[in-house]
XYZ file of N, CA, C and O in Angstrom:
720
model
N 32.443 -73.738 -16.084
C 31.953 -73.233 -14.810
C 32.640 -71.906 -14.499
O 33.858 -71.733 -14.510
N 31.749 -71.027 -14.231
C 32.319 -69.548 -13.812
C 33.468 -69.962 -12.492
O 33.572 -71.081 -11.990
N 34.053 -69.057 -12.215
C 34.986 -68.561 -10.920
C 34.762 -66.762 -10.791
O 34.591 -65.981 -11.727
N 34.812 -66.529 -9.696
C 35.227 -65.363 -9.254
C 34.761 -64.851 -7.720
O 34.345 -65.674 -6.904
N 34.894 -63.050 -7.317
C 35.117 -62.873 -6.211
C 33.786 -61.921 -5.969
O 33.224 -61.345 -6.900
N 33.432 -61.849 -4.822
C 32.828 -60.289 -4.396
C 33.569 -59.887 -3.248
O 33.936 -60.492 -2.241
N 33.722 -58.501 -3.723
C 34.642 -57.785 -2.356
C 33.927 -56.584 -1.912
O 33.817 -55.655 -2.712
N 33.453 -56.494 -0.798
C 32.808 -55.400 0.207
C 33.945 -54.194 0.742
O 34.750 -54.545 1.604
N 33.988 -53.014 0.307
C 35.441 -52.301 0.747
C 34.405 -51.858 2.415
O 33.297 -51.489 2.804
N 35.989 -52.302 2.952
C 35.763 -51.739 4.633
C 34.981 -52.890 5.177
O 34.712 -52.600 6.342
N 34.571 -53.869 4.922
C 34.305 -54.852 5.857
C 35.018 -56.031 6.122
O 35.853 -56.396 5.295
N 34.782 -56.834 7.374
C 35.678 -57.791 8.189
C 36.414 -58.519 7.219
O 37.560 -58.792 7.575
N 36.035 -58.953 5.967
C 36.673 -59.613 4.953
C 37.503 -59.249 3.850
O 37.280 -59.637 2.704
N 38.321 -58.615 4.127
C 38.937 -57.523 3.043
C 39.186 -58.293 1.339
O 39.076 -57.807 0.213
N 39.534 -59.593 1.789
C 39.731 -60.161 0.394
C 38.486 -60.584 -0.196
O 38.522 -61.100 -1.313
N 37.254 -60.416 0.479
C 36.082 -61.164 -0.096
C 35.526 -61.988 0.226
O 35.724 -62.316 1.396
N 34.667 -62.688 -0.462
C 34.070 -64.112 -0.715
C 33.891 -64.604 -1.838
O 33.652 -63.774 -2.715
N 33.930 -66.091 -2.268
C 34.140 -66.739 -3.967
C 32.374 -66.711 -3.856
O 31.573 -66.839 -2.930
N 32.267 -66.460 -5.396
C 30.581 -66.737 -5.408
C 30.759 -67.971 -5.738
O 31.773 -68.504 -6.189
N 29.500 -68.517 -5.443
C 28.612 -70.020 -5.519
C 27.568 -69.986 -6.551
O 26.874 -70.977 -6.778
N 27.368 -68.321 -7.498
C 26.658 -68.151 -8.403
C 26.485 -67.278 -9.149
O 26.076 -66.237 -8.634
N 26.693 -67.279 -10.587
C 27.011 -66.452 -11.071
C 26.391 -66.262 -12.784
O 27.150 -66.312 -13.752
N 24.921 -66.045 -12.894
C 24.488 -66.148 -13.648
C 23.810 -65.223 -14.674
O 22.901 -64.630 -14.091
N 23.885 -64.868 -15.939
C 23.744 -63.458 -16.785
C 22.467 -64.440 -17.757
O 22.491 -65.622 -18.101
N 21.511 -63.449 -17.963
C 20.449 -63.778 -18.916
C 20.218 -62.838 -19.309
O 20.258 -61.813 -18.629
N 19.829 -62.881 -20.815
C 19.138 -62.054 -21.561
C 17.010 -62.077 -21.676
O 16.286 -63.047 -21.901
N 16.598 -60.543 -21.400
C 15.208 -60.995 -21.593
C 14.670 -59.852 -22.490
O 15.141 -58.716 -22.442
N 13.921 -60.121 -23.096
C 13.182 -58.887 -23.943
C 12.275 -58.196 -22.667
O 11.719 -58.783 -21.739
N 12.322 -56.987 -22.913
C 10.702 -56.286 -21.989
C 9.850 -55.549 -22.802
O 10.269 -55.076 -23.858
N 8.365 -55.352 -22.325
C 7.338 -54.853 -23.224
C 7.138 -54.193 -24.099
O 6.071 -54.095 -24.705
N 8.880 -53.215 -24.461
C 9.111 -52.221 -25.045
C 9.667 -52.751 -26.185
O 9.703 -51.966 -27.133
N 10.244 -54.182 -26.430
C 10.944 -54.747 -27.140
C 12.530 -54.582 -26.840
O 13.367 -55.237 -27.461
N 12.875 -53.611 -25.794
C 14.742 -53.837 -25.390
C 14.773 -55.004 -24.886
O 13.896 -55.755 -24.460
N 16.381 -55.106 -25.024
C 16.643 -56.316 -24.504
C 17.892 -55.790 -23.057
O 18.759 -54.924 -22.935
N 17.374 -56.795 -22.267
C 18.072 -56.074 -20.827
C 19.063 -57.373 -20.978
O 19.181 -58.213 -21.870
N 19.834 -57.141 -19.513
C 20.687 -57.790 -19.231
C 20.421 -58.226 -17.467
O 20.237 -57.401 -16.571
N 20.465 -59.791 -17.295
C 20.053 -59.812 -16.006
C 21.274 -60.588 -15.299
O 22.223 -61.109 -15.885
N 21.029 -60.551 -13.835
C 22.231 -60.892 -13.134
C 21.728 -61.612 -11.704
O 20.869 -61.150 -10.953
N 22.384 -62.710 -11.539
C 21.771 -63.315 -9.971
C 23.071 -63.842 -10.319
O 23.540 -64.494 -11.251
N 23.730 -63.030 -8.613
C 25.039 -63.637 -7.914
C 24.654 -64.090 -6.197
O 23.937 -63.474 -5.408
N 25.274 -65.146 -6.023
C 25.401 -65.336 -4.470
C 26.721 -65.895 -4.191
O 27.461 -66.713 -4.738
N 26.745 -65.346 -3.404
C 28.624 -65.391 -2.900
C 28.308 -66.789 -1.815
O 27.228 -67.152 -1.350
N 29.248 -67.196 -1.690
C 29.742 -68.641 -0.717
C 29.327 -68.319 0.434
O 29.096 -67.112 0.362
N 29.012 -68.811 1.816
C 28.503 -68.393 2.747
C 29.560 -67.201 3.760
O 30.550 -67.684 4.309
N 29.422 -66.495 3.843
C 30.766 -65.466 4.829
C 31.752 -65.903 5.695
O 32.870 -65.514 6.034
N 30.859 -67.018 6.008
C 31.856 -67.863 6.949
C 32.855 -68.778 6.493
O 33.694 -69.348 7.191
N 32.736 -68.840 5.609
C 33.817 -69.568 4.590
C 34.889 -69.440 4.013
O 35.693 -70.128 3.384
N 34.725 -68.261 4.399
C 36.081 -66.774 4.004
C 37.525 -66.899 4.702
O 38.530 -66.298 4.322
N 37.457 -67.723 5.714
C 38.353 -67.636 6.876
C 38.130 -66.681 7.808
O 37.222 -65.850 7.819
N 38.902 -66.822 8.498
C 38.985 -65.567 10.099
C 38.465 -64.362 9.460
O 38.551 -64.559 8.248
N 37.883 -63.018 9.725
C 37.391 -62.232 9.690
C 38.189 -61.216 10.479
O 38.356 -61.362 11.690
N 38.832 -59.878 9.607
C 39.200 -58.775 10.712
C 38.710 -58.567 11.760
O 37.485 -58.455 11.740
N 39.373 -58.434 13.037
C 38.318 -58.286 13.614
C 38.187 -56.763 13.718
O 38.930 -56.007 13.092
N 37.093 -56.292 14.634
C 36.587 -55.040 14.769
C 36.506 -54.422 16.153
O 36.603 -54.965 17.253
N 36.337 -53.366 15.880
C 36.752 -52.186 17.830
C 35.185 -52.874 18.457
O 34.227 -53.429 17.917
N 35.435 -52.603 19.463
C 33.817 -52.873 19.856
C 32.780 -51.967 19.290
O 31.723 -52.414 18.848
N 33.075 -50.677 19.299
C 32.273 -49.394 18.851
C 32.080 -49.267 17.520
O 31.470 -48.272 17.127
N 32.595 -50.317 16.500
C 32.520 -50.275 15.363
C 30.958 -49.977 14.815
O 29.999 -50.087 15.579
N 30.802 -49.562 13.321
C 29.794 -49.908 12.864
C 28.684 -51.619 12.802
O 29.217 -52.727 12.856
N 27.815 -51.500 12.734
C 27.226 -52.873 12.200
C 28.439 -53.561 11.064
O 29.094 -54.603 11.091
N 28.364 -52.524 10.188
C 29.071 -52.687 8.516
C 30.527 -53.703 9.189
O 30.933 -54.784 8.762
N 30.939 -53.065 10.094
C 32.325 -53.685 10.553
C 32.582 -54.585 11.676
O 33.688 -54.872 12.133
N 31.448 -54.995 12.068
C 31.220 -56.321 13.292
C 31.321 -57.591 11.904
O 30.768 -57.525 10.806
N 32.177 -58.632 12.419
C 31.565 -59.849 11.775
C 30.944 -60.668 12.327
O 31.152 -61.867 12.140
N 30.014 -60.198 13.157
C 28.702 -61.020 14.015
C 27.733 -60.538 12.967
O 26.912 -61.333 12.511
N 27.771 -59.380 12.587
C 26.508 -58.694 11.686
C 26.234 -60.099 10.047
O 25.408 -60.933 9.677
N 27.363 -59.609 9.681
C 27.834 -60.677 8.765
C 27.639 -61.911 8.566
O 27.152 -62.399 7.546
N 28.032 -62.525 9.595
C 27.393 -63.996 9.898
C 25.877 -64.205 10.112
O 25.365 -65.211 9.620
N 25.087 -63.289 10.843
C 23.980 -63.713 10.666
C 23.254 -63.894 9.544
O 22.352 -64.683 9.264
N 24.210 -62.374 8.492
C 23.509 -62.410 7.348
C 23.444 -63.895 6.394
O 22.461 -64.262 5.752
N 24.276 -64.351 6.460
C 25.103 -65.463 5.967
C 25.718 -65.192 4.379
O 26.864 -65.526 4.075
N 24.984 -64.683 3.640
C 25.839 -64.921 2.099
C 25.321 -63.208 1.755
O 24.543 -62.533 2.430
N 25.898 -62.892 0.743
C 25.451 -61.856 -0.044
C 24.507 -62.375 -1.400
O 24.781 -63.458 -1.918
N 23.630 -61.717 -1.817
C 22.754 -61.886 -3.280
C 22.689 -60.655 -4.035
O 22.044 -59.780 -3.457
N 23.098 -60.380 -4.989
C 22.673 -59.214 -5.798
C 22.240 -59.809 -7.182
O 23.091 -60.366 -7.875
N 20.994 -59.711 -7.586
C 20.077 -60.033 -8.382
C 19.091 -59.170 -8.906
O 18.744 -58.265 -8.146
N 18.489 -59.229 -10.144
C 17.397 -58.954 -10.958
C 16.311 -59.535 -11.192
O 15.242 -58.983 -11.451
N 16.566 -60.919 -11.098
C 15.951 -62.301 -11.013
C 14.790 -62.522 -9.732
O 13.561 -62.567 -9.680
N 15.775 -62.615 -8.871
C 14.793 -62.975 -7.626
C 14.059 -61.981 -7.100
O 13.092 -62.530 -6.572
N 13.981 -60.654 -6.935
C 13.011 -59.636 -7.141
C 12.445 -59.033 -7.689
O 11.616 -58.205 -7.313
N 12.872 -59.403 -9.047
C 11.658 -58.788 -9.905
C 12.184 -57.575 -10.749
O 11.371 -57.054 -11.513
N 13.544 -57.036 -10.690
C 13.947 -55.848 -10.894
C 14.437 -55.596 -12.077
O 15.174 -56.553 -12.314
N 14.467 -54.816 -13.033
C 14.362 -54.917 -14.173
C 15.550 -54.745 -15.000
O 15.523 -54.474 -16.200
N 16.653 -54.928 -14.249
C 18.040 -55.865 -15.134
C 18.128 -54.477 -15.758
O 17.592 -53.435 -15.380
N 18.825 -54.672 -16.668
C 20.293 -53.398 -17.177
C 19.969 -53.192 -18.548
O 20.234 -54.112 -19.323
N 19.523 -52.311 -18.922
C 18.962 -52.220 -20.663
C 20.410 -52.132 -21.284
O 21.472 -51.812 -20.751
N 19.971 -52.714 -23.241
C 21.386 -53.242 -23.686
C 20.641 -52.196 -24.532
O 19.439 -52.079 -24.774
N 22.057 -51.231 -25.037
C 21.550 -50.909 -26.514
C 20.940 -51.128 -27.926
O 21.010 -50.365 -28.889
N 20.429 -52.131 -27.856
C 19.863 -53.587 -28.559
C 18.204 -53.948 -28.492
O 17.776 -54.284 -27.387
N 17.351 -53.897 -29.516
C 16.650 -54.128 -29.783
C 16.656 -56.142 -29.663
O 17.684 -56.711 -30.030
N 15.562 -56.920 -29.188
C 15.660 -58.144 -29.206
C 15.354 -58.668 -30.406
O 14.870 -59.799 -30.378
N 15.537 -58.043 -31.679
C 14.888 -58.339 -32.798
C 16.518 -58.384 -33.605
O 16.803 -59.169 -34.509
N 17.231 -57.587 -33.155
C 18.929 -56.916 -34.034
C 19.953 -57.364 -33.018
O 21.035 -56.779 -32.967
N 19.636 -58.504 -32.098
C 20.905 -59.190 -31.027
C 21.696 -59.831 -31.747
O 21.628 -60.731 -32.584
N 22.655 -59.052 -31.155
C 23.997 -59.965 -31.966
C 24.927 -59.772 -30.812
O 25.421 -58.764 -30.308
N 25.017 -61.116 -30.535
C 25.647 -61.542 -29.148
C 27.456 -61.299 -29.123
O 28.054 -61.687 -28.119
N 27.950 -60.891 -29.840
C 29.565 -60.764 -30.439
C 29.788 -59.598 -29.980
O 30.870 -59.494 -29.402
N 28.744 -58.086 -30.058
C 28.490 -56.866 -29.881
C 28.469 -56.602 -28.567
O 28.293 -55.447 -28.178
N 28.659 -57.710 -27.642
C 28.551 -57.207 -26.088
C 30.201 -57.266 -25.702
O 30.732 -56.794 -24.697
N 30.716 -57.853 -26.602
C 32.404 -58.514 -26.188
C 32.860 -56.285 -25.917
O 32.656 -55.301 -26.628
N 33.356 -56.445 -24.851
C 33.862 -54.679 -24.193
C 33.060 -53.912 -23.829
O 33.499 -52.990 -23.141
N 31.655 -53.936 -24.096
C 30.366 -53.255 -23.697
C 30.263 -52.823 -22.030
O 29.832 -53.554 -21.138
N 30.608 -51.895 -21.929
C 30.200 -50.818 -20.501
C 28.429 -50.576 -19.971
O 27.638 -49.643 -20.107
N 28.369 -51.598 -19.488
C 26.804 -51.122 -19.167
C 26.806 -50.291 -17.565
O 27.531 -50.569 -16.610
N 25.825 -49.282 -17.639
C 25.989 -48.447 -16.050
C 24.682 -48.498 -15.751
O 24.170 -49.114 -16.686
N 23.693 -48.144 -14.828
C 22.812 -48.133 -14.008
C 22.606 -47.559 -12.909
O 23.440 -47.590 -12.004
N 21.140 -46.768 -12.789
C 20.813 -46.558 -11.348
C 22.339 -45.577 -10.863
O 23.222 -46.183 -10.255
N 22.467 -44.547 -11.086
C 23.643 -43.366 -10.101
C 23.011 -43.308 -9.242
O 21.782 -43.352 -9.312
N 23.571 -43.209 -8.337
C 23.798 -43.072 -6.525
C 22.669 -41.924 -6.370
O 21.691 -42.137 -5.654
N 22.835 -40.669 -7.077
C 22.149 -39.626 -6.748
C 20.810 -39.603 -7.471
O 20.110 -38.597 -7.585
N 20.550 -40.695 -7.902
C 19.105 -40.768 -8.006
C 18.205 -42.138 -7.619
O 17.120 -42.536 -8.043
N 19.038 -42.618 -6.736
C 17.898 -43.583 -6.238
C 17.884 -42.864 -5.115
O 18.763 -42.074 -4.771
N 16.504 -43.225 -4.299
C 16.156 -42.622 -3.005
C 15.578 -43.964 -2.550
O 15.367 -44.957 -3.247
N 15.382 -43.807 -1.352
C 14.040 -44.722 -0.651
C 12.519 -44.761 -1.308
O 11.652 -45.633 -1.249
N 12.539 -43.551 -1.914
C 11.037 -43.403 -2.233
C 10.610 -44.296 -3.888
O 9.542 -44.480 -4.472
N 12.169 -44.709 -4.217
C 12.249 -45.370 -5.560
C 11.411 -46.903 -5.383
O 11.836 -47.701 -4.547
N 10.152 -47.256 -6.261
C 10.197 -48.433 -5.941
C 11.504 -49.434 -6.199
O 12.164 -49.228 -7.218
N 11.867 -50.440 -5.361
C 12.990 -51.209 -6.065
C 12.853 -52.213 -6.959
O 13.746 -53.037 -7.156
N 11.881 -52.217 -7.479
C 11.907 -53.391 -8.617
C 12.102 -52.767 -9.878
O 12.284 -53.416 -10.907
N 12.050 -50.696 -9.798
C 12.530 -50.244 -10.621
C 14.141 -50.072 -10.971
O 14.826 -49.830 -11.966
N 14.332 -50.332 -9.606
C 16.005 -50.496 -10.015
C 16.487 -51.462 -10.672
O 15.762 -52.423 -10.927
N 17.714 -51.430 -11.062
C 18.301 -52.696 -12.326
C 18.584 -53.895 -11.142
O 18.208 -55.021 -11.469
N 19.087 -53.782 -10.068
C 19.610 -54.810 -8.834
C 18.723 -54.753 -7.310
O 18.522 -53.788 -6.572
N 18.201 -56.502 -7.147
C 18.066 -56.416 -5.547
C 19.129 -56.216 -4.892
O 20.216 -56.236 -5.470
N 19.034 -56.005 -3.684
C 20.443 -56.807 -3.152
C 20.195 -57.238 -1.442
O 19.501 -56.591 -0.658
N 21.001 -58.564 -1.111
C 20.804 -59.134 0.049
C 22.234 -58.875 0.623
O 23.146 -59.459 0.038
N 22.529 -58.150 1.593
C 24.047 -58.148 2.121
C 24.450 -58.262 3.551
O 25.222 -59.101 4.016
N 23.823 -57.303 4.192
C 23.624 -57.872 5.825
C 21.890 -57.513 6.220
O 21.346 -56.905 7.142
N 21.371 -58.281 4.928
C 20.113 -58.157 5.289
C 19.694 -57.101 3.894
O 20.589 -56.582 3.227
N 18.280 -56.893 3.594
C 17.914 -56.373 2.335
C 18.533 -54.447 2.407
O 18.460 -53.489 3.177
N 18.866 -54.645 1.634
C 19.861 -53.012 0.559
C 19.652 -52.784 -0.473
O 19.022 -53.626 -1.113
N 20.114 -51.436 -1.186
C 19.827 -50.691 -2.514
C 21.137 -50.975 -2.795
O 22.082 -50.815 -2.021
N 21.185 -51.452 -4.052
C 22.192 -50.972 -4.880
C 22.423 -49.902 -5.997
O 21.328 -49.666 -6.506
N 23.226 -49.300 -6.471
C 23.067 -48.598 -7.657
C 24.613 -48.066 -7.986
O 25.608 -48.614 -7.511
N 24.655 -46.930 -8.860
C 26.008 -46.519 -9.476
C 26.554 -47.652 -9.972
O 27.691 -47.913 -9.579
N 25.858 -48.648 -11.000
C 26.792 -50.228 -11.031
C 27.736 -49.426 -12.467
O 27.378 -48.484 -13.175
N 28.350 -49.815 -12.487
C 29.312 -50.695 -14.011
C 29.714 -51.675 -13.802
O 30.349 -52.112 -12.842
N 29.195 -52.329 -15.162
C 29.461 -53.813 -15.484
C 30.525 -53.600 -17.117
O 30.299 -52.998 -18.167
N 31.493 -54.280 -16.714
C 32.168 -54.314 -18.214
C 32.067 -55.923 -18.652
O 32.353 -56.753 -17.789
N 31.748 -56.282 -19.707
C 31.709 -57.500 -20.192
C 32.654 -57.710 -21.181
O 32.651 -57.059 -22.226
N 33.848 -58.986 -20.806
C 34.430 -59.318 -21.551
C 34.458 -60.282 -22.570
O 35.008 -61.277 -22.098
N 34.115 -60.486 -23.809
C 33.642 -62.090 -24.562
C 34.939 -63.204 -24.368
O 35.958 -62.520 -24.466
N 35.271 -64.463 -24.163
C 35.595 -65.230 -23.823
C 35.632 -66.578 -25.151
O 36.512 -67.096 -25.839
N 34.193 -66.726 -25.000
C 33.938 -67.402 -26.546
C 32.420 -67.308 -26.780
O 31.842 -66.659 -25.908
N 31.982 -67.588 -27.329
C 30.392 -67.768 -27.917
C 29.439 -68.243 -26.793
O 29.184 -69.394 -26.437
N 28.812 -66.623 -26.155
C 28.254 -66.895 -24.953
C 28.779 -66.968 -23.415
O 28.281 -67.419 -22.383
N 29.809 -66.426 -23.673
C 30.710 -67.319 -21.970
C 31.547 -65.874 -22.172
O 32.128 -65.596 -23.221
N 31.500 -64.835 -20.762
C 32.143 -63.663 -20.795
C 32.706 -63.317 -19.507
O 31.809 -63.273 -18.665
N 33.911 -63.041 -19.004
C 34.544 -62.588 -17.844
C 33.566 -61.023 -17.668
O 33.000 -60.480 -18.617
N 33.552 -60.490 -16.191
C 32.485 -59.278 -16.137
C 33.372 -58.674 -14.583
O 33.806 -59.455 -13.737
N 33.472 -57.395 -14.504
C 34.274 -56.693 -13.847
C 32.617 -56.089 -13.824
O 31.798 -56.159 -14.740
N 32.457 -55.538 -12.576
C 31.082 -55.211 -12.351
C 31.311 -53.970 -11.111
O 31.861 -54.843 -10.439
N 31.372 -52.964 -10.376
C 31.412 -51.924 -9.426
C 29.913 -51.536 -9.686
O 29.129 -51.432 -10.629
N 29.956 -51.366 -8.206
C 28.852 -50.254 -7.278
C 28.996 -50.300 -6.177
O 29.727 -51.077 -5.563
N 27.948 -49.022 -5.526
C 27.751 -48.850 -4.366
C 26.485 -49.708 -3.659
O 25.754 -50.499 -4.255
N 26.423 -49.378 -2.363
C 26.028 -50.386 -1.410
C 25.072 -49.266 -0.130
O 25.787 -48.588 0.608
N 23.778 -49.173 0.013
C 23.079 -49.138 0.551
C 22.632 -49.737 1.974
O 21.511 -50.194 1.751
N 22.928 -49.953 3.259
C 22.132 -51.033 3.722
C 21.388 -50.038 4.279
O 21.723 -49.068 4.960
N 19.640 -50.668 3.638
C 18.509 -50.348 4.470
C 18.048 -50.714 5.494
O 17.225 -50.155 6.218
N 18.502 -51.567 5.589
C 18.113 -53.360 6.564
C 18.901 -52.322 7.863
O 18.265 -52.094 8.893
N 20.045 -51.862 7.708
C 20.781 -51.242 9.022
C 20.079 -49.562 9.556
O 20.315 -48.914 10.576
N 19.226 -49.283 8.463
C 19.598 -47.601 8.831
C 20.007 -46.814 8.149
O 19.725 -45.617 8.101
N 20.810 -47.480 7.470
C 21.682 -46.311 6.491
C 20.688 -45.774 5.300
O 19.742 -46.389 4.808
N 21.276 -44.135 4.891
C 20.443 -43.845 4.376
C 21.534 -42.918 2.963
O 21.088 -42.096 2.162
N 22.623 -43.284 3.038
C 23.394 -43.096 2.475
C 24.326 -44.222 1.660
O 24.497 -45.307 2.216
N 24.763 -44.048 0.718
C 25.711 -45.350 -0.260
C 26.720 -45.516 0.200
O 27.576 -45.867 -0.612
N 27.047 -45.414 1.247
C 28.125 -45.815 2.105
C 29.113 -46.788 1.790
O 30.106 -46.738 2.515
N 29.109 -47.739 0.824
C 30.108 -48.947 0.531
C 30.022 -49.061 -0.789
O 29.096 -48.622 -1.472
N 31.006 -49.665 -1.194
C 31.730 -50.375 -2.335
C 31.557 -51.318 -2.560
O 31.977 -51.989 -1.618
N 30.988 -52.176 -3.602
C 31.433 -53.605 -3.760
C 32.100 -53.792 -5.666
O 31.614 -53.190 -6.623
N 33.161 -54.681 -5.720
C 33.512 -54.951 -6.515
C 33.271 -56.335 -6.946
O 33.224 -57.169 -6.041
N 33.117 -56.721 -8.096
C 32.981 -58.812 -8.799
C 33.744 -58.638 -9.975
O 33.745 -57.864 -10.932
N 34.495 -59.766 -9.527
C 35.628 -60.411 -10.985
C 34.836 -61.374 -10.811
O 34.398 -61.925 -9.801
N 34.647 -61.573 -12.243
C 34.517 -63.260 -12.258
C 34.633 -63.623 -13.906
O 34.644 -62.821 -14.840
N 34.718 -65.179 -13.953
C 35.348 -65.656 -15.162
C 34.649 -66.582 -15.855
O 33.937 -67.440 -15.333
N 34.816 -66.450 -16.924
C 33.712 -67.721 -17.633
C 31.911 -68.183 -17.643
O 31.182 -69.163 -17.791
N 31.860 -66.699 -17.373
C 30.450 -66.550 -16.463
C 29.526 -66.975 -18.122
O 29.852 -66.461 -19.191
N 28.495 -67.885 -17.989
C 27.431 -68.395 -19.328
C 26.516 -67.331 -19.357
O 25.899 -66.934 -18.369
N 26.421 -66.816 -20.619
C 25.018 -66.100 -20.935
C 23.798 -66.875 -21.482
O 23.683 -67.813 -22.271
N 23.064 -66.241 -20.876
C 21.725 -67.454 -21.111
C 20.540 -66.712 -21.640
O 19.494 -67.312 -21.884
């Protein structure tokens, strides 16, 4: 069973939340690459303990009323449709040993816009309500046959608020995560 964290820089939870899910698949697409897919959901926010609190005048980003309504974070490929992280890898020449240190990146900051459809991006994302993600790195560590620790960064979008800028950080450790 996987373990690990998601951490939001600058919001009420500075240490995070443990995900409740943490799942990597491999799929071929029409082209014959083989991508890399990802559906995480973090534990519910409220689960975190006490929450910094915040000025009154704070941002949304920094109320943990905002937060709570949202209830969990999701960043996925899976549940919207979005077309996951191309591997240097043909699905015909996979050799699953070849991902053990592999740097995969995606989607830079300065080229997603609003006007991007998002199912062209590699990640949905659910955080205080639906957002863009992009600028990811994912480093994958092999573990044993199929089962890889993944250090993962990007930035953070919320559309759902207004923002129209990548305004946040999020970081994921996690451990023992199954490739499928």
């Amino acid at each position: 069973m996987s373990t690990g964290r998601i951490v939001f820089t600058d919001s009420p939870w500075p240490e995070g939340h443990s995900l409740e899910r943490f799942r990597l698949t491999l799929r071929g697409d029409e082209q014959g690459n083989l991508r890399l897919h990802a559906h995480i959901v973090s534990a519910p926010y409220e689960s975190a303990g006490s929450p910094v609190g915040a000025l009154a005048d704070a941002s949304a980003w920094n109320r943990p009323e905002t937060w709570l309504e949202a209830q969990c974070a999701i960043l996925s490929s899976l549940q919207w449709g979005n077309r996951g992280f191309k591997l240097p890898s043909k699905t015909s020449t996979f050799e699953e040993h070849k991902l053990d240190g592999m740097v995969l990146t995606a989607d830079p900051v300065k080229q997603v816009s609003l006007d991007n459809p998002l199912e062209d991006l590699a990640i949905g994302a659910w955080v205080l309500g639906n957002g863009m993600v992009g600028g990811h790195r994912i480093t994958l560590t092999r573990v044993r046959p199929y089962v890889f620790d993944v250090h993962w960064t990007g930035s953070l979008r919320n559309s759902f608020l207004g923002e129209e800028t990548f305004d946040h950080r999020f970081e994921v450790n996690a451990e023992n995560v199954r490739l499928s």
